[in-house]
């Protein structure tokens, strides 16, 4: 009798839906039949009963219903979503006992062409206080915002996230450990089935912090390392910050957390990326994530020092694809910010076919993700602070998600609105979602301009 584990979240959408396992940290898309099968995994129905129900409800032959049900149950088992009590199972349904422990797929998000009933993921900035002075900081963190949310207010927002069945939340800042109640926030969130990540500079992490986190259900930790020691410390503005970040990453890795080293690509560190990957490998880090510099917040004051050219990004893409191929079995590498698909040989006929498609496009902003600032402001994108969609001190998140005019802008982008090469690019929408609208706006002032970071069509070596 298949029984869905209590920690599994099932969410219906306009077509099908998702299952989410916080321990594997990935949402699994399901079609209408699959999500119904999962709903029937209640611990009381035999497999044959589920097959009969699916046959009746979807007007399928017994054989077709059996095939679909068995395949679905095996898929659920692979994602550790169901427990099968002892029974004589129908067909050839078997719980695979040799499935390896799942690896976090947090960077491989599932996107659709319409916005979902709720975000899949949320960035929750709980403070803008910070103990470092990073030159790229998108929020110019240091001092707290006026009217930062109280613990009581944050708990109410978490309740809304749980009610909407948001799958994962990344708590960050600023530096979240500067809030005295950060552990209370994590502990409260961990009582739900939300997948919890937190982002930190690692400077305040010590053995006492690690001990306090021991009994809190946190699944992943992201720590920024923006170069080797000299580069990182200069960039972060505090000597010793590199050693603290690396120490924290190693400790979290040793304790079994899914660990992410996040690196901002800058002119001063692009020659050090391979060394950082080797550092990750030596510490058993789960993922290496490259981010593209955006001229927002404090970064707007350092454009000339940090902004990479399309030629720089192409060179990085070539190098990182080589690294990704070499270490594919050892570490997850998120290098999408370098436009790696432009290097791969795609069939010309296939790309030409993409140009005729005019469905809505766009990144996850406002479609499957959003950002909450420390004062309750809600944004589709963390880089576009001039366009709040609402405020959670006065509005419900569900109302903002469903009714905000700001979100509508992001949800109604199509090829005809994009300018320059983005409007005619054959890689859209299956390899690229139309470029980064934040990069276009921040560098040109035009939301629909071509992505200035993309090197497609440039005559580069």
XYZ file of C-alpha atoms in Angstrom:
461
model
C 0.000 0.000 0.000
C 1.980 3.030 -1.219
C 1.981 5.863 1.282
C 3.287 9.358 0.567
C 5.822 10.454 3.167
C 4.650 13.282 5.413
C 7.555 15.526 4.405
C 6.560 15.425 0.717
C 4.702 18.431 -0.675
C 2.311 17.927 -3.586
C 1.126 20.992 -5.489
C -1.375 21.104 -8.316
C -1.004 23.566 -11.172
C -3.074 24.431 -14.248
C -1.682 21.372 -15.946
C -0.325 18.660 -13.699
C 1.797 19.850 -10.816
C 4.849 19.069 -8.710
C 6.101 16.902 -5.919
C 8.813 18.349 -3.718
C 11.180 16.453 -1.459
C 13.050 18.921 0.787
C 15.777 16.377 1.461
C 16.621 16.157 -2.243
C 15.834 19.827 -2.759
C 14.249 19.575 -6.174
C 10.736 19.877 -7.497
C 9.633 17.100 -9.827
C 7.116 18.041 -12.544
C 4.137 15.699 -12.819
C 1.437 15.385 -15.452
C -2.264 15.078 -14.586
C -2.172 11.302 -14.317
C 0.986 11.201 -12.207
C -0.228 13.761 -9.702
C -3.490 11.849 -9.288
C -1.566 8.633 -8.689
C 0.506 10.370 -6.013
C -2.652 11.681 -4.356
C -3.926 8.107 -4.185
C -0.787 6.983 -2.339
C -2.478 7.357 1.039
C -1.378 4.160 2.754
C -4.807 2.531 2.469
C -5.104 1.625 -1.209
C -3.477 -1.398 -2.766
C -1.566 -0.863 -5.998
C -4.323 -2.700 -7.860
C -6.879 -0.285 -6.377
C -4.860 2.684 -7.627
C -4.633 1.106 -11.081
C -8.400 0.587 -11.193
C -9.063 4.161 -10.085
C -6.734 5.584 -12.736
C -8.360 3.382 -15.362
C -11.826 4.655 -14.428
C -10.971 8.334 -14.012
C -8.855 8.694 -17.149
C -10.808 6.242 -19.353
C -7.796 3.996 -19.854
C -7.560 0.295 -20.507
C -6.458 -1.790 -17.554
C -3.127 -2.482 -19.224
C -2.414 1.187 -19.967
C -3.452 2.229 -16.456
C -1.180 -0.436 -14.971
C 1.797 0.693 -17.059
C 1.306 4.357 -16.141
C 0.806 3.569 -12.462
C 3.823 1.286 -12.164
C 6.055 3.793 -13.950
C 4.799 6.614 -11.744
C 5.316 4.641 -8.532
C 8.853 3.788 -9.531
C 9.480 7.469 -10.266
C 8.081 8.453 -6.860
C 10.252 5.823 -5.216
C 13.327 7.171 -7.011
C 12.640 10.553 -5.433
C 11.973 8.966 -2.006
C 8.405 10.263 -2.052
C 6.534 7.098 -1.060
C 6.800 4.240 1.389
C 5.385 0.908 0.269
C 4.001 -1.271 3.020
C 4.365 -5.018 2.645
C 1.855 -6.376 0.143
C 1.751 -8.481 -2.960
C 2.268 -5.759 -5.509
C 0.650 -5.675 -8.921
C 2.695 -5.771 -12.090
C 6.427 -5.411 -11.665
C 6.427 -2.558 -9.214
C 9.581 -2.714 -7.141
C 11.169 -0.280 -4.759
C 14.687 0.135 -6.040
C 17.059 -0.434 -3.174
C 20.165 0.739 -4.979
C 19.118 4.331 -5.639
C 21.962 6.602 -4.589
C 21.370 9.384 -2.128
C 19.901 12.264 -4.102
C 22.018 15.233 -4.976
C 20.619 18.719 -4.528
C 19.104 20.005 -7.754
C 18.382 23.455 -6.460
C 20.055 25.088 -9.498
C 18.015 23.031 -12.027
C 14.707 24.768 -11.669
C 11.578 23.812 -13.616
C 10.092 26.728 -15.530
C 6.873 27.069 -17.498
C 5.443 29.629 -19.921
C 2.913 30.895 -17.389
C 3.340 31.831 -13.784
C 2.626 29.137 -11.253
C -0.021 29.269 -8.538
C 2.776 30.178 -6.134
C 6.535 30.701 -6.316
C 8.682 27.608 -6.424
C 11.460 29.468 -4.619
C 11.811 32.644 -2.572
C 14.828 34.715 -1.589
C 14.085 36.136 1.865
C 16.466 38.899 2.942
C 15.942 39.129 6.687
C 18.349 42.025 7.290
C 20.603 44.449 5.463
C 23.036 44.565 8.363
C 26.435 43.264 7.315
C 29.886 42.905 8.847
C 31.718 43.071 5.500
C 31.899 45.746 2.820
C 31.692 43.836 -0.454
C 32.270 46.158 -3.384
C 29.627 44.496 -5.568
C 26.809 44.296 -2.982
C 23.492 44.625 -4.786
C 21.748 46.097 -1.715
C 24.670 48.220 -0.442
C 24.397 46.297 2.828
C 25.915 47.517 6.073
C 23.329 49.270 8.171
C 19.860 47.764 8.679
C 16.913 49.149 6.765
C 14.398 51.247 8.619
C 11.498 49.157 9.861
C 13.077 45.760 9.314
C 10.631 42.944 9.974
C 10.279 41.613 13.503
C 10.439 37.920 14.358
C 6.655 37.878 14.708
C 6.211 39.421 11.254
C 8.696 37.011 9.680
C 6.854 34.054 11.190
C 3.596 35.303 9.666
C 5.277 35.522 6.265
C 6.661 31.996 6.657
C 3.106 30.851 7.419
C 1.992 32.369 4.111
C 4.817 30.634 2.253
C 3.782 27.306 3.767
C 0.110 27.895 2.964
C 0.959 28.661 -0.676
C 3.174 25.548 -0.812
C 6.359 27.386 -1.704
C 9.017 24.720 -2.053
C 12.218 26.370 -0.888
C 13.363 29.553 0.803
C 16.861 31.023 0.823
C 17.345 33.153 3.942
C 19.997 35.795 3.438
C 20.836 39.438 3.858
C 23.032 41.329 4.438
C 24.460 38.808 6.842
C 21.665 36.750 8.441
C 23.760 35.691 11.445
C 23.760 39.311 12.615
C 20.123 38.870 13.611
C 19.945 37.601 17.175
C 16.797 35.683 16.279
C 18.141 33.993 13.139
C 18.123 30.571 14.787
C 14.519 31.163 15.872
C 13.626 31.985 12.253
C 15.298 28.832 10.945
C 13.764 26.675 13.647
C 10.276 28.011 12.920
C 10.646 27.485 9.173
C 12.057 23.996 9.711
C 8.787 22.830 11.281
C 7.254 22.916 7.806
C 8.136 20.975 4.651
C 9.927 23.941 3.097
C 13.442 23.286 1.858
C 15.656 25.722 3.755
C 18.833 27.311 2.413
C 20.744 30.177 3.929
C 23.371 32.411 2.371
C 26.188 33.777 4.500
C 29.668 35.210 4.150
C 30.776 32.604 6.697
C 32.658 35.081 8.889
C 30.508 34.518 11.986
C 30.280 30.743 11.667
C 31.997 28.910 14.512
C 31.618 25.658 16.425
C 28.875 27.133 18.615
C 26.880 28.135 15.529
C 27.350 24.672 14.033
C 26.126 23.067 17.258
C 22.995 25.258 17.304
C 22.226 24.327 13.709
C 22.621 20.620 14.436
C 18.957 20.058 15.277
C 17.484 22.522 12.782
C 16.261 21.074 9.496
C 18.453 23.055 7.105
C 19.346 21.468 3.786
C 21.825 23.718 1.999
C 24.314 26.474 2.745
C 25.657 29.015 0.255
C 28.858 30.892 1.070
C 30.454 33.503 -1.166
C 34.110 33.167 -2.137
C 35.137 35.740 -4.731
C 38.700 34.722 -5.466
C 41.772 33.427 -3.698
C 42.788 34.913 -0.356
C 44.277 38.246 -1.450
C 41.564 38.924 -4.030
C 38.707 37.884 -1.765
C 39.858 39.867 1.272
C 40.423 42.997 -0.805
C 37.034 42.630 -2.452
C 35.227 41.954 0.826
C 37.023 44.705 2.681
C 38.030 42.626 5.719
C 41.287 40.747 6.154
C 40.772 37.133 7.146
C 37.348 36.872 5.508
C 38.636 34.322 2.979
C 39.914 31.962 5.668
C 36.648 32.255 7.600
C 34.565 31.530 4.487
C 36.643 28.498 3.517
C 36.649 27.180 7.093
C 32.865 27.462 7.241
C 32.392 25.744 3.881
C 34.591 22.840 4.939
C 32.802 22.459 8.279
C 29.357 22.472 6.669
C 30.537 20.006 4.044
C 31.954 17.669 6.685
C 28.617 17.765 8.523
C 26.729 16.643 5.432
C 25.125 19.867 4.269
C 24.678 20.522 0.572
C 27.297 23.246 0.202
C 27.483 25.897 -2.501
C 30.496 28.085 -3.169
C 29.123 31.179 -4.895
C 31.583 33.259 -6.900
C 30.948 36.593 -8.587
C 32.838 36.836 -11.884
C 35.002 39.977 -11.871
C 37.938 41.309 -13.855
C 40.232 40.668 -10.908
C 39.281 37.044 -10.283
C 38.617 35.463 -13.685
C 42.127 34.021 -13.710
C 41.499 32.267 -10.383
C 38.342 30.301 -11.195
C 40.049 26.968 -11.878
C 41.895 27.268 -8.558
C 38.579 27.828 -6.770
C 37.134 24.709 -8.401
C 40.107 22.684 -7.172
C 39.569 24.157 -3.713
C 35.945 23.012 -3.844
C 36.994 19.521 -4.867
C 39.514 19.301 -2.038
C 36.801 20.128 0.518
C 34.002 18.003 -0.931
C 31.846 21.015 -1.822
C 28.604 20.069 -3.575
C 28.254 22.924 -6.052
C 30.271 25.728 -7.626
C 28.087 28.622 -8.743
C 29.241 31.459 -10.983
C 27.304 34.734 -10.918
C 27.491 37.631 -13.350
C 28.275 41.062 -11.922
C 25.323 43.460 -11.945
C 25.770 47.235 -11.539
C 23.236 47.509 -8.715
C 23.573 48.821 -5.174
C 27.220 49.333 -4.197
C 28.227 47.634 -7.432
C 26.959 50.642 -9.366
C 29.913 52.596 -7.995
C 32.423 50.043 -9.292
C 31.245 49.333 -12.838
C 34.546 50.092 -14.545
C 36.496 47.881 -12.147
C 34.211 44.852 -12.272
C 32.089 44.699 -15.425
C 33.169 41.937 -17.788
C 33.021 42.203 -21.561
C 31.211 39.662 -23.767
C 34.670 38.494 -24.837
C 35.572 37.826 -21.190
C 32.398 35.793 -20.697
C 33.017 33.728 -23.818
C 36.519 32.898 -22.631
C 35.158 31.896 -19.222
C 32.449 29.760 -20.849
C 35.041 27.801 -22.834
C 37.156 27.209 -19.749
C 34.257 26.344 -17.449
C 32.675 23.897 -19.890
C 35.992 22.069 -19.950
C 36.044 21.991 -16.139
C 32.422 20.887 -15.970
C 33.081 17.998 -18.324
C 36.183 16.932 -16.417
C 34.552 17.004 -12.976
C 30.959 16.138 -13.883
C 30.901 13.206 -11.456
C 32.443 15.154 -8.586
C 30.741 18.541 -8.397
C 27.717 20.354 -9.755
C 28.711 23.466 -11.699
C 26.233 26.287 -12.353
C 27.771 28.318 -15.186
C 24.663 29.544 -17.012
C 25.737 33.156 -16.542
C 28.431 32.601 -19.173
C 25.944 31.522 -21.899
C 27.580 28.084 -22.307
C 24.953 26.868 -24.805
C 26.405 29.239 -27.421
C 29.520 27.072 -27.629
C 27.644 23.825 -28.145
C 26.761 22.938 -31.722
C 22.986 23.119 -32.086
C 21.269 21.993 -35.319
C 20.675 25.074 -37.489
C 17.262 23.838 -38.585
C 16.188 23.444 -34.964
C 17.346 26.948 -34.048
C 15.584 28.461 -37.059
C 12.377 26.787 -35.935
C 12.629 28.457 -32.535
C 12.567 31.910 -34.165
C 8.980 31.422 -35.270
C 7.708 30.882 -31.747
C 6.093 33.803 -29.943
C 5.038 32.338 -26.616
C 5.836 34.170 -23.433
C 9.429 33.990 -22.314
C 11.486 35.232 -19.411
C 13.525 34.024 -16.466
C 12.047 32.791 -13.202
C 11.450 36.338 -11.874
C 7.748 36.769 -11.260
C 7.070 33.440 -12.961
C 8.354 30.984 -10.362
C 10.392 33.092 -7.931
C 10.421 36.357 -6.011
C 12.470 38.268 -3.450
C 11.357 39.609 -0.057
C 13.363 42.484 1.430
C 13.929 43.044 5.177
C 11.110 45.628 5.358
C 8.589 43.374 3.629
C 8.868 44.776 0.110
C 8.361 42.139 -2.585
C 10.299 42.171 -5.855
C 10.242 39.860 -8.879
C 14.025 40.192 -9.161
C 16.601 41.018 -6.460
C 18.428 43.373 -8.848
C 15.457 45.590 -9.724
C 14.754 47.458 -6.493
C 12.942 50.349 -8.139
C 9.949 48.149 -8.892
C 8.343 46.730 -5.727
C 5.319 44.548 -6.399
C 3.859 45.151 -2.944
C 4.644 45.054 0.755
C 3.869 42.211 3.138
C 3.169 44.539 6.033
C -0.001 45.639 4.250
C -0.732 42.933 1.656
C -0.956 39.151 1.585
C 1.688 37.418 -0.501
C -0.974 35.513 -2.437
C -2.668 38.791 -3.431
C 0.636 40.306 -4.535
C 1.545 37.192 -6.515
C -1.791 37.057 -8.307
C -2.564 40.751 -8.819
C 0.628 42.823 -9.006
C 1.034 44.920 -12.158
C 4.807 44.619 -11.724
C 4.645 40.826 -11.942
C 2.431 41.155 -15.022
C 5.249 42.940 -16.861
C 7.561 39.972 -16.298
C 4.835 37.482 -17.207
C 4.018 39.066 -20.538
C 7.410 39.300 -22.210
C 7.504 37.778 -25.676
C 9.916 37.860 -28.590
C 8.143 40.802 -30.255
C 8.948 43.085 -27.299
C 12.661 42.343 -27.152
C 15.095 44.547 -29.040
C 18.382 43.856 -30.788
C 19.701 40.338 -31.102
C 17.527 39.047 -28.239
C 14.434 39.599 -30.385
C 15.689 37.360 -33.182
C 17.837 34.861 -31.296
C 17.360 31.243 -32.320
C 18.384 29.967 -28.892
C 15.182 31.318 -27.387
C 13.128 29.972 -25.677
C 14.651 26.515 -25.148
C 18.259 27.395 -24.351
C 17.822 31.006 -23.278
C 14.755 32.748 -21.908
C 15.392 36.035 -23.684
C 18.440 37.265 -21.832
C 18.581 38.998 -18.458
C 16.127 41.885 -18.263
C 17.857 43.205 -15.140
C 21.215 43.377 -16.948
C 19.558 45.143 -19.879
C 17.844 47.703 -17.662
C 20.767 48.360 -15.327
C 23.242 48.906 -18.167
C 21.034 50.612 -20.763
C 17.985 51.935 -18.939
C 15.753 49.930 -21.306
C 13.995 46.883 -19.878
C 13.559 45.353 -23.352
C 17.064 46.029 -24.701
C 19.293 43.131 -25.704
C 21.264 41.516 -22.914
C 24.576 43.450 -22.909
C 26.450 40.503 -21.410
C 25.545 38.011 -24.122
C 28.270 37.387 -26.678
C 26.012 35.776 -29.314
C 26.622 37.357 -32.715
C 29.754 39.173 -31.562
C 32.814 38.701 -33.760
C 34.948 37.221 -31.017
C 37.899 34.828 -31.146
